[in-house]
Short mmCIF file of C-alpha atoms in Angstrom, two decimals:
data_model
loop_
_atom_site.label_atom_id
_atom_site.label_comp_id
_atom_site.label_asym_id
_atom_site.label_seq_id
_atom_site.Cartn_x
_atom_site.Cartn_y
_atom_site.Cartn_z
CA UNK A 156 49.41 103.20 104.36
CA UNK A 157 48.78 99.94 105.96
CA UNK A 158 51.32 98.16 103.24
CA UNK A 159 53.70 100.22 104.46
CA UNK A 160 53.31 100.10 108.09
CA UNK A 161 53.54 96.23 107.79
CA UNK A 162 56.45 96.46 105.57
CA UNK A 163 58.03 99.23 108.19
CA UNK A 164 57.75 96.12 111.33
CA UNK A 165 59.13 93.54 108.78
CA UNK A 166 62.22 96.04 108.73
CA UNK A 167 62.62 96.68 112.04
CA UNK A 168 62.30 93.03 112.78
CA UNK A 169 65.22 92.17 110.55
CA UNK A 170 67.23 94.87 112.25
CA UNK A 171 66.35 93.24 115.39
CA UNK A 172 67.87 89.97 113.91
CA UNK A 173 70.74 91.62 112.01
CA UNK A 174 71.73 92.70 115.71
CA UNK A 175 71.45 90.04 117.64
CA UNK A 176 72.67 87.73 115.10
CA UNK A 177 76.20 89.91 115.23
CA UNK A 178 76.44 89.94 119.37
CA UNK A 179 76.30 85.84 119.15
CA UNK A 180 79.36 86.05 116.56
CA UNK A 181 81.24 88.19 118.43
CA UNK A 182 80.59 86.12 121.83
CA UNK A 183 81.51 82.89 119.66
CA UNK A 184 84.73 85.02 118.84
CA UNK A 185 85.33 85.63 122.44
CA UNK A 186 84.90 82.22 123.97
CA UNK A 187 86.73 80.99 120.87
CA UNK A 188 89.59 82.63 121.76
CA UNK A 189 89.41 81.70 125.65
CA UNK A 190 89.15 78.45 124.49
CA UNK A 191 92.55 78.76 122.47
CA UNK A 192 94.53 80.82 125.58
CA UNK A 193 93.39 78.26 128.09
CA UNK A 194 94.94 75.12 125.71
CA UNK A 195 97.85 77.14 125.12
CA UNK A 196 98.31 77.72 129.28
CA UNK A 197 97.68 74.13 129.87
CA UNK A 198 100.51 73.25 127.72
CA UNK A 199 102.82 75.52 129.66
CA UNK A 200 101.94 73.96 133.27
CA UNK A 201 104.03 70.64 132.73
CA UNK A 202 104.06 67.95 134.98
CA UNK A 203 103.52 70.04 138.66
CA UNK A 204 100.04 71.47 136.51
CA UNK A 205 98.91 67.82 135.81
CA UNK A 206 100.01 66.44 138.96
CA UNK A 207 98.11 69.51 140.71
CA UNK A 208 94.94 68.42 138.60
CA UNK A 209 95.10 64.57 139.83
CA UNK A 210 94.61 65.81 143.32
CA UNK A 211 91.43 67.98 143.68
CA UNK A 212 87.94 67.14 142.59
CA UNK A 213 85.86 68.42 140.08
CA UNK A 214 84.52 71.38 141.80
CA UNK A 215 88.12 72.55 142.78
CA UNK A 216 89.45 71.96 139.49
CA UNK A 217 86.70 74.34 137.83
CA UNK A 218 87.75 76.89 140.24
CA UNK A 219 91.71 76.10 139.88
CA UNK A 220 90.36 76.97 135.85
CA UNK A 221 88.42 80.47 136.66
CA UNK A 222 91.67 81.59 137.93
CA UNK A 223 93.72 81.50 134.93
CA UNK A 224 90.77 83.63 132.92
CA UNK A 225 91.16 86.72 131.97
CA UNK A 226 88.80 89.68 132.97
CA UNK A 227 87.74 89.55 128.83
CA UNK A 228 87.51 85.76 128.86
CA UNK A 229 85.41 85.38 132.28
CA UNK A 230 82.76 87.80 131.14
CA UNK A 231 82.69 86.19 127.88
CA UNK A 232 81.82 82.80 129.42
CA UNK A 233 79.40 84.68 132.01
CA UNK A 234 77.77 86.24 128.97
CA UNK A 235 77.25 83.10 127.21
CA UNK A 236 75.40 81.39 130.24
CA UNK A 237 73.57 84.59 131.06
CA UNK A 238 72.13 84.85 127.09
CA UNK A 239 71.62 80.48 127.66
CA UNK A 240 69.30 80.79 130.35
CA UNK A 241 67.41 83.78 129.11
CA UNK A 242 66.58 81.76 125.71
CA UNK A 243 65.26 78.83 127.95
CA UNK A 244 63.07 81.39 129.78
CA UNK A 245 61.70 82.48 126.76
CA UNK A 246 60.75 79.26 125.44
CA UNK A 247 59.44 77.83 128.50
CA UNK A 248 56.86 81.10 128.28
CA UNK A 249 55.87 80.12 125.14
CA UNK A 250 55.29 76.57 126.23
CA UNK A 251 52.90 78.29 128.84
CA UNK A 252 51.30 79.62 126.09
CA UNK A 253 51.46 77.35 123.59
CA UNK A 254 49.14 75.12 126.63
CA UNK A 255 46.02 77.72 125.98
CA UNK A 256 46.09 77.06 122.48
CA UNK A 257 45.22 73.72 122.94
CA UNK A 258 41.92 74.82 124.04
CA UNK A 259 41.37 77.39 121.24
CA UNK A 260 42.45 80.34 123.87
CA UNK A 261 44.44 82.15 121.46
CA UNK A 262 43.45 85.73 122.24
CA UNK A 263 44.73 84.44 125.83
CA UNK A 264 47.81 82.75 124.34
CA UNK A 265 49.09 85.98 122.61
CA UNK A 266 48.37 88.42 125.81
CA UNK A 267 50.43 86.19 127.32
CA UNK A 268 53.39 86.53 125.25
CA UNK A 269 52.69 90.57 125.41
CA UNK A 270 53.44 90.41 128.82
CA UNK A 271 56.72 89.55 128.74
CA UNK A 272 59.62 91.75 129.81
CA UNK A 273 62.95 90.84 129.60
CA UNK A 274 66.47 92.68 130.24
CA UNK A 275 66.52 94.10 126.46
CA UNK A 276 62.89 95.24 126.90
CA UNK A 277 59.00 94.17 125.97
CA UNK A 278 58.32 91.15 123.84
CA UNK A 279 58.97 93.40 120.60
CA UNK A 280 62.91 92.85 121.04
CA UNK A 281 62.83 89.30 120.84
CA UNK A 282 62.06 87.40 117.52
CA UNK A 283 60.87 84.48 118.84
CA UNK A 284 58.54 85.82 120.86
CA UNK A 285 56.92 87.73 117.62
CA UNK A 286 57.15 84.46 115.67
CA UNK A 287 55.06 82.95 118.46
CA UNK A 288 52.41 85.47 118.37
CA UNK A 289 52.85 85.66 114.01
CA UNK A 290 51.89 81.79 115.02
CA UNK A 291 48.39 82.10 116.97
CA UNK A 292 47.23 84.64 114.84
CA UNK A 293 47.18 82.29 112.09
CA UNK A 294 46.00 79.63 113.85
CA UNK A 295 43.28 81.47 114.53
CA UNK A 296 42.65 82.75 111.15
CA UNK A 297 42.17 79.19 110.48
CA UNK A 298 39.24 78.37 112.64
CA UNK A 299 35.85 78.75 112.00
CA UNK A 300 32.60 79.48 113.50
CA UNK A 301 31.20 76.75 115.52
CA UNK A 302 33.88 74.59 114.15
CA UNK A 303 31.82 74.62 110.37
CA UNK A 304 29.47 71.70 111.70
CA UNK A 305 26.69 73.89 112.51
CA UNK A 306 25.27 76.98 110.84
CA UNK A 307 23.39 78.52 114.10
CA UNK A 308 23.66 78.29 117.69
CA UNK A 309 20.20 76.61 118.08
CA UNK A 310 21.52 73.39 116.96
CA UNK A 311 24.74 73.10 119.87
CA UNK A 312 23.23 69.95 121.91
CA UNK A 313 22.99 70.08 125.71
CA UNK A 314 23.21 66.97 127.35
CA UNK A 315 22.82 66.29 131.23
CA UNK A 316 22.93 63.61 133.64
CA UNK A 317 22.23 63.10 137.60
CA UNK A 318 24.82 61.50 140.02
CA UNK A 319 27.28 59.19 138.24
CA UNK A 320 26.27 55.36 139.55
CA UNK A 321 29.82 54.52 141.05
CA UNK A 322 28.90 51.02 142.71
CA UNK A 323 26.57 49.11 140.55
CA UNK A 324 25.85 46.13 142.47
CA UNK A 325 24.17 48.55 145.64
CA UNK A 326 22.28 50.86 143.30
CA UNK A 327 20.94 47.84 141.02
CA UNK A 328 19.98 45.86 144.01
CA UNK A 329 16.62 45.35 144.64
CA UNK A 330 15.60 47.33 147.06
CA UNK A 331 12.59 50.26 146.11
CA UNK A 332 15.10 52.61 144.79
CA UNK A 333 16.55 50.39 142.22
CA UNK A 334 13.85 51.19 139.61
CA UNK A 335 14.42 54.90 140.13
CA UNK A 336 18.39 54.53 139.62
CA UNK A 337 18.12 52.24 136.39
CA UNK A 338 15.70 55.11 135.29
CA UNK A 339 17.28 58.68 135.39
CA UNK A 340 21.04 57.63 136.27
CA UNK A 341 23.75 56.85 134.51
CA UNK A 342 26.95 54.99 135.45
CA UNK A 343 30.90 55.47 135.93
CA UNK A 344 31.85 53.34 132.71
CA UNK A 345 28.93 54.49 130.49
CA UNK A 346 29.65 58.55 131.15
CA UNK A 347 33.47 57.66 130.59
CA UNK A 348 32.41 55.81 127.33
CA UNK A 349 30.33 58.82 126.13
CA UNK A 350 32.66 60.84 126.98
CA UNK A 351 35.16 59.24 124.62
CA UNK A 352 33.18 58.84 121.96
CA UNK A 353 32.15 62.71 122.14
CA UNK A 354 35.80 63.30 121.88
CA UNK A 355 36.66 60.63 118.96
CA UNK A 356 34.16 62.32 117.08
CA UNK A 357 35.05 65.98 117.68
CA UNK A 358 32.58 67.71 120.45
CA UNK A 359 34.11 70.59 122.27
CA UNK A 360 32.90 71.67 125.70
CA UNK A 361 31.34 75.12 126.16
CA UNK A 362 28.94 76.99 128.81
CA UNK A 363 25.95 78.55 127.99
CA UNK A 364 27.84 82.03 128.17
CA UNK A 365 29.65 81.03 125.63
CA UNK A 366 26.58 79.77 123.28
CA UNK A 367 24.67 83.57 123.95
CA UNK A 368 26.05 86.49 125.90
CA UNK A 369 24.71 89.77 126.81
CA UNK A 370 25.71 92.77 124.48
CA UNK A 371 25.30 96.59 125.52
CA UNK A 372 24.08 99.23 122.59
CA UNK A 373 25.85 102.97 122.59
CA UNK A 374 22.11 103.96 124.15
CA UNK A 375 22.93 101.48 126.98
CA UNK A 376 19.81 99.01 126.42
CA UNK A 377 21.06 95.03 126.64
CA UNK A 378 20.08 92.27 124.51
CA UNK A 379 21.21 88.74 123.96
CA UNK A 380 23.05 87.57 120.85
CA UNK A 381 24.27 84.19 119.39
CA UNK A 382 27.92 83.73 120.88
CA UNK A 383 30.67 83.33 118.28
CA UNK A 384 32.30 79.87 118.92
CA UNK A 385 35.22 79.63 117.10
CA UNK A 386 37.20 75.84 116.52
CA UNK A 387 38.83 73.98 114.25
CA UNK A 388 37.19 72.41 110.88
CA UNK A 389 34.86 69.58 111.67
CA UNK A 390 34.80 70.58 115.93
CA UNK A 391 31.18 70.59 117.30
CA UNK A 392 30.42 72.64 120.40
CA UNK A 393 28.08 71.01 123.07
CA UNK A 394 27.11 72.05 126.36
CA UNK A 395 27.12 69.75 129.54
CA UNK A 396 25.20 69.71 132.82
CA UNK A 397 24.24 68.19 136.38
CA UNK A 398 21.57 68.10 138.23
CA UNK A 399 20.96 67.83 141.94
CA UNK A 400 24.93 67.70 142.94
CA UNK A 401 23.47 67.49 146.42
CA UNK A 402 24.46 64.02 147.79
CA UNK A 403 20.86 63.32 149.13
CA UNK A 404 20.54 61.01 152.30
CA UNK A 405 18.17 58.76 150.39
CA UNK A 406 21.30 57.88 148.37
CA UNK A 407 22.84 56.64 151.61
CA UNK A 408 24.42 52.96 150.80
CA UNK A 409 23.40 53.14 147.41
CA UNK A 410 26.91 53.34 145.47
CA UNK A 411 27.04 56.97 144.98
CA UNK A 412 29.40 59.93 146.15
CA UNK A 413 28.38 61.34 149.69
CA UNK A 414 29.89 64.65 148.47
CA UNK A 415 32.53 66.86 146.61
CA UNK A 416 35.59 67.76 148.60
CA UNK A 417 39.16 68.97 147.69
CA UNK A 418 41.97 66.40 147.49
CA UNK A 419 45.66 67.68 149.03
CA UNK A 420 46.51 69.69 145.98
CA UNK A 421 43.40 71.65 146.41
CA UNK A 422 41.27 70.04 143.55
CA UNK A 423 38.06 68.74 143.15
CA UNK A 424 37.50 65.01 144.03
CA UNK A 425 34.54 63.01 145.46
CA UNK A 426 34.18 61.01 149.33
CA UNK A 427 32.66 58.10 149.46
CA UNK A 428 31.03 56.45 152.38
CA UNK A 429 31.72 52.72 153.00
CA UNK A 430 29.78 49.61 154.86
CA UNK A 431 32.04 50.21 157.99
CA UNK A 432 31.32 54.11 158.28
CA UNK A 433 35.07 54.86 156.81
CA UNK A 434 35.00 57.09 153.68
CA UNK A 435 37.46 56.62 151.10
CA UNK A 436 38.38 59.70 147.93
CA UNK A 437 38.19 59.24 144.53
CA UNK A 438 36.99 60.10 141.48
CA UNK A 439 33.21 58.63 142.46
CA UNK A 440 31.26 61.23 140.29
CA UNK A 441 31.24 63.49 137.15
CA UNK A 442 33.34 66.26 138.38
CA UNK A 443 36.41 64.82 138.82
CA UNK A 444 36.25 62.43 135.98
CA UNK A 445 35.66 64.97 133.50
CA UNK A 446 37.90 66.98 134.96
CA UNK A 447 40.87 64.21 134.42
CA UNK A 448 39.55 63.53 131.02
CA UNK A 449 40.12 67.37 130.67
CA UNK A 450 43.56 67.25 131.41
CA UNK A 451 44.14 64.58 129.35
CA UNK A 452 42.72 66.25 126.42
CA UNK A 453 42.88 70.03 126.48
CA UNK A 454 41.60 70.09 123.47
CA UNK A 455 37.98 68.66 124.62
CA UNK A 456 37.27 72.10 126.37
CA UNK A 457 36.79 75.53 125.21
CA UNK A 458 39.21 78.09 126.87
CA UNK A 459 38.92 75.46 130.16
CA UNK A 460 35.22 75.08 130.52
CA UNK A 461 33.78 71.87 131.80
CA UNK A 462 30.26 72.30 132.72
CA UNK A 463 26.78 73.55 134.53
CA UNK A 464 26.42 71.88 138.24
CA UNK A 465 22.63 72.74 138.89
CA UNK A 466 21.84 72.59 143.10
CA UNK A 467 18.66 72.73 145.01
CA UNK A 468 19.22 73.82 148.95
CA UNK A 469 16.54 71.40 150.95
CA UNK A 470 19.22 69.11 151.77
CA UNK A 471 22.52 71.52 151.27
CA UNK A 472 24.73 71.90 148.93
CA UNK A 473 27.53 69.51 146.94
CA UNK A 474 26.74 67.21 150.14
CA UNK A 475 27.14 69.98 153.34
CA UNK A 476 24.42 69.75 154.96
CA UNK A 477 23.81 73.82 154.70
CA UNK A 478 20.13 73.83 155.49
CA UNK A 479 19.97 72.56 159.24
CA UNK A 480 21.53 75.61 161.55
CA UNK A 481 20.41 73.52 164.47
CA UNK A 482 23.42 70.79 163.22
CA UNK A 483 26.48 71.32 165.08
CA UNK A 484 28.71 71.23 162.37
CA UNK A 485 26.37 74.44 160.26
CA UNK A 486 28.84 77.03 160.57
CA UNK A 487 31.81 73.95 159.54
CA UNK A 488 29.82 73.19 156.50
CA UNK A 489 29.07 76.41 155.51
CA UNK A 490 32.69 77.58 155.12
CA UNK A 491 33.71 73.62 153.62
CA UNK A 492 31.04 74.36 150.87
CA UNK A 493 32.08 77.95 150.01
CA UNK A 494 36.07 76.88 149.44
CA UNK A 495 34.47 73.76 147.16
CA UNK A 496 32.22 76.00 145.27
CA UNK A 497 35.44 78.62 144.65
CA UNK A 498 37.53 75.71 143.75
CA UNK A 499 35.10 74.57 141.16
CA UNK A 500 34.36 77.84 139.66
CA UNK A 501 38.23 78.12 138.83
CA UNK A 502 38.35 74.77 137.64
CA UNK A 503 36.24 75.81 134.55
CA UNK A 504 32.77 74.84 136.40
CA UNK A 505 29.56 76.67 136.63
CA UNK A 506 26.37 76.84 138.90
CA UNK A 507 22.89 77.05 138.77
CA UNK A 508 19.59 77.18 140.37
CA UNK A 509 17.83 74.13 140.44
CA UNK A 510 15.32 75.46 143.02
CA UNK A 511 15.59 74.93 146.19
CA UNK A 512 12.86 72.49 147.39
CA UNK A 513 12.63 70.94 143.59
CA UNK A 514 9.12 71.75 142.58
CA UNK A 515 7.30 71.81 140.24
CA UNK A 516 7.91 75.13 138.90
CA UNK A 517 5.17 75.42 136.43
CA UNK A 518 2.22 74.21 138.67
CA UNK A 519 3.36 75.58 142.20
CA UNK A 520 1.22 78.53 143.14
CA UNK A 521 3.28 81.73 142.77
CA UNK A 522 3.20 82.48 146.75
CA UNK A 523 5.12 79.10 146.95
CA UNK A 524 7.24 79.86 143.70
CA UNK A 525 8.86 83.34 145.18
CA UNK A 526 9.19 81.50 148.40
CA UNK A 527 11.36 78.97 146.85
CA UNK A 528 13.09 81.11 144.14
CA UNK A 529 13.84 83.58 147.46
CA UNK A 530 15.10 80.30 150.19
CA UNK A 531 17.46 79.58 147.23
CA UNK A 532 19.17 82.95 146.83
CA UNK A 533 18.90 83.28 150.29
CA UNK A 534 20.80 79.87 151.88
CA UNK A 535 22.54 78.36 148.16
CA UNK A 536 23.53 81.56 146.28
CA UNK A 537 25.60 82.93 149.29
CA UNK A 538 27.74 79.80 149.42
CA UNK A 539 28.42 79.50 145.50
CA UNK A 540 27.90 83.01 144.06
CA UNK A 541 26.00 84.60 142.16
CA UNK A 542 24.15 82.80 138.88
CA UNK A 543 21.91 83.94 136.63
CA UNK A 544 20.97 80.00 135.22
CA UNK A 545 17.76 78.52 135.79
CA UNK A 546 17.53 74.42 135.39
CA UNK A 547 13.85 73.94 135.95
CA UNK A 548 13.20 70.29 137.91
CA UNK A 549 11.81 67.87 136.08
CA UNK A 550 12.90 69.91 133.15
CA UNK A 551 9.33 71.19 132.89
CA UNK A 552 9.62 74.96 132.15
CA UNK A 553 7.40 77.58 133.70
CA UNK A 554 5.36 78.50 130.39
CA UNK A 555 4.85 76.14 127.71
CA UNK A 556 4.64 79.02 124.59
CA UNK A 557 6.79 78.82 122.05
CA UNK A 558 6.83 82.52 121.69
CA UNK A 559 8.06 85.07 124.26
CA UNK A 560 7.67 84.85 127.97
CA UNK A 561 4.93 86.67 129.35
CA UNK A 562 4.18 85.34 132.92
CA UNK A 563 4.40 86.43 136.26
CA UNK A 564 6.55 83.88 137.08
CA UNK A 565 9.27 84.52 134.27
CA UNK A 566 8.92 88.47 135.61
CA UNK A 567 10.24 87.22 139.30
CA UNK A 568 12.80 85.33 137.67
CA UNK A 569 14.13 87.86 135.60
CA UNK A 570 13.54 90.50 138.59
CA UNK A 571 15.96 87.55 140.87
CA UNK A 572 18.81 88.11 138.47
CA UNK A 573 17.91 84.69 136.12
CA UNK A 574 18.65 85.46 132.53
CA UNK A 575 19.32 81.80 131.04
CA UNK A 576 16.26 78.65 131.11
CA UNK A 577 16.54 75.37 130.55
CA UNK A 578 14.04 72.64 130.06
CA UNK A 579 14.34 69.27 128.81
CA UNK A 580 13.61 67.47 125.06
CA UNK A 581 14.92 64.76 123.03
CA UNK A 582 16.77 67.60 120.53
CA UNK A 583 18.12 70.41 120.83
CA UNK A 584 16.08 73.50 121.00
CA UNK A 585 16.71 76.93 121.71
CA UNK A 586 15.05 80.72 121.80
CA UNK A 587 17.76 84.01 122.30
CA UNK A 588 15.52 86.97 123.22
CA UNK A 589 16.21 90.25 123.58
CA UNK A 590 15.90 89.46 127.51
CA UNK A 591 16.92 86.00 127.94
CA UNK A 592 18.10 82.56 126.46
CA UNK A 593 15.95 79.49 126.50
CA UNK A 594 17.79 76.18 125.87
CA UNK A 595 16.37 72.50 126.38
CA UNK A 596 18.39 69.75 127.70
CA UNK A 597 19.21 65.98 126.35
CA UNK A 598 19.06 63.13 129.20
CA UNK A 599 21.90 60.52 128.56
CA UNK A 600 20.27 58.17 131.15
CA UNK A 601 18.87 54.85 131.55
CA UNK A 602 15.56 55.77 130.42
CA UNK A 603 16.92 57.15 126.79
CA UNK A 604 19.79 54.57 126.58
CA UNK A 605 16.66 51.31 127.25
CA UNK A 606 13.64 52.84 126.22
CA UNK A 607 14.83 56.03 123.67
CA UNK A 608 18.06 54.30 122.12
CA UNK A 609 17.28 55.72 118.59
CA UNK A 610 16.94 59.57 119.88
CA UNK A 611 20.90 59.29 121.19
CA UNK A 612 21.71 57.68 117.21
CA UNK A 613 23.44 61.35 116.20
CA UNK A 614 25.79 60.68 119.58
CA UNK A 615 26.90 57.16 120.08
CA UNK A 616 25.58 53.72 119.43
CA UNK A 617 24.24 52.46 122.51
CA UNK A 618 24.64 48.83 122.55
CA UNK A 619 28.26 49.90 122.37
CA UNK A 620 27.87 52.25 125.39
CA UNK A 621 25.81 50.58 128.11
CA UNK A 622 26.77 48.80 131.18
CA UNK A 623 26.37 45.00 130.78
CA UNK A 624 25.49 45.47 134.42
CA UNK A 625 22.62 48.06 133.59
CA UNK A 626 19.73 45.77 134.30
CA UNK A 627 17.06 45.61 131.77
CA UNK A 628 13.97 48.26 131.70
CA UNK A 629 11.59 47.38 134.38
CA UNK A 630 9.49 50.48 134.35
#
């Protein structure tokens, strides 16, 4: 039955052809012979026609021409440029497509081209349009799970940093912060370096959603499952994150980004605050750097994803001050923070939790832990949406079993809408219960690039990654 279903389309396809294939001819025919009446009418003019000719301009003379068609011949020519710019239409749709294949989004790709209606009908009429989708579908029969480099999901690396260093010589000064910088941050030339080597080698962006999602049984109950990543032979999926995208004041003068604001196209860039007071926008942090690199290279991002941006809410958020409703500009910063956060979240970026006061969340007494969890969903969540990631500061998890949650902590958590965990280790390391996802983190800072070279070995060389002006480990 199926054999001949398929071999039913392939016939009705060829019709399709067959059809089309004789309206061209007899258009050719048609503007053939136009082309043959018009010579023959020039000939006939003489010397008034030519004369005529050497006196109006090019616009004129086109419409002196349309004058001596015939009814046949005009609609001939009008067909021809009508059928012109409908094939140009079509193929500039599948360019549109063709652009969501380059980040594996094939099931996107060929919805796409199903959407299509033209004069003659749905997609189905068109041959090209079915070649297109005959195209993606076995493109994607040619890509495998989690590109073939790993066998499980619990081997996907996810690798974090803190604010991108963007002026070296004020954070490695020596003032009492210096230490601290060299320590957990990383710089604008090192990330960009990493970055390319991640690509050079294969690694593929993806969000945690991607690496386990939620399923629903026919009884209703939920569990989570390994996601089903699917690339191209020798791709490796890998999952990237920030912490504390907050702009602190104790970064003030210190060669960072004072925030994340939206440039005059309405994408995310960084401000920067200078010696004199003047701010000046660029591309001062990880967000818009990756999201360039992006661009550059589709094909370094699964269906668009970028990565994880984890806040905390003492000091605001993504540098508006949010937390002080005695500050005269509260209300400004609010709504400035809330068109950021929706401009990031289309821009293939996610959020998460980082607390809000950054505690300890394993040694805090649970009085001070629901506080916290509650300020957070209270003053953050409202200006980014809703989340249901949990980066733990410090990366120091709330339980330190390797088997299933039990505490009362993880119970508020899960009760707050938190279904994802992350901690920190030199590997990666994952549990998927049937109730949530637990995933360390890799730091690609100063610490592991001086002090923990050989545990970044399976990512890059580091003496060919690090800043010359990285100053040696002091710590």
């Amino acid at each position: 039955m199926e054999k001949k279903q398929k071999q039913k389309k392939k016939n009705n396809r060829k019709k399709i052809v067959w059809i089309l294939s004789v309206e061209l001819i007899a258009i050719a025919l048609l503007v053939g012979l136009f082309q043959i009446n018009r010579s023959r009418k020039n000939s006939q003019k003489g010397n008034d026609s030519n004369t005529l000719d050497q006196n109006i301009e090019t616009g004129g003379e086109a419409k002196e021409e349309d004058k001596n068609l015939t009814p046949a011949e005009r609609e001939a020519n009008e067909e021809q440029e009508r059928l012109k710019k409908e094939n140009e239409e079509r193929e500039n749709f599948i360019k549109e497509a063709d652009r969501l294949t380059l980040s594996y989004d094939y099931d996107a790709a060929i919805e796409k081209i199903k959407t299509y209606q033209g004069p003659e009908g749905g997609y189905e009429v068109y041959p090209v349009l079915l070649s297109a989708i005959e195209r993606y579908e076995e493109e994607k029969a040619g890509l495998l799970l989690y590109g073939g480099s790993y066998t499980s999901v619990t081997q996907i690396n996810h690798i974090f940093f803190h604010t991108l260093v963007a002026d070296n010589a004020k954070a490695f000064d020596t003032d009492y912060d210096a230490s601290g910088y060299n320590m957990y941050m990383t710089t604008i030339l090192e990330f960009k370096k990493m970055m390319e080597k991640m690509y050079e080698d294969g690694y593929v962006l993806v969000n945690m959603h991607d690496v386990a999602k939620q399923v629903t049984a026919e009884d209703g109950t939920t569990k989570f499952v390994p996601g089903e990543i699917y690339l191209p032979k020798g791709k490796k999926p890998f999952v990237l994150s920030q912490d504390d995208v907050n702009y602190y004041e104790y970064m003030d003068g210190d060669g960072f980004a004072s925030r994340i604001v939206l440039d005059e196209n309405g994408k995310p860039t960084c401000e920067m605050i200078q010696d004199d007071g003047t701010t000046v926008t660029g591309p001062f942090d990880l967000v818009p750097i990756l999201d360039a690199f992006v661009e550059e290279h589709p094909d370094f991002s699964y269906k668009g994803t970028k990565g994880t941006l984890a806040l905390t809410g003492y000091e605001g958020t993504l540098g508006y001050r949010t937390n002080d409703p005695d500050s005269p500009t509260y209300e400004q910063d609010k709504e400035a923070a809330k068109k950021v956060a929706k401009a990031l979240i289309e821009d293939g970026w996610e959020f998460a939790s980082h607390s809000w006061g950054h505690r300890n969340m394993q040694t805090i007494s649970m009085s001070l832990f629901k506080t916290d969890t509650d300020r957070w969903l209270k003053e953050v969540s409202p200006l980014i949406g809703p989340t249901d990631i949990m980066i733990f500061p410090f990366g120091i998890d709330i339980e330190t079993t390797m088997g299933h949650y039990s505490s009362e902590k993880y119970a508020y958590l899960k009760e707050k809408g938190f279904n994802y965990y992350c901690g920190v280790f030199k590997e990666p390391w994952m549990h998927i219960k049937d109730d949530y996802v637990r995933m360390t983190r890799r730091p690609l800072d100063g610490q592991a690039m001086l002090q923990f070279p050989e545990r970044l070995a399976d990512l890059f060389d580091v003496s060919s990654i690090i800043d010359p002006e990285r100053p040696a480990k002091d710590w």
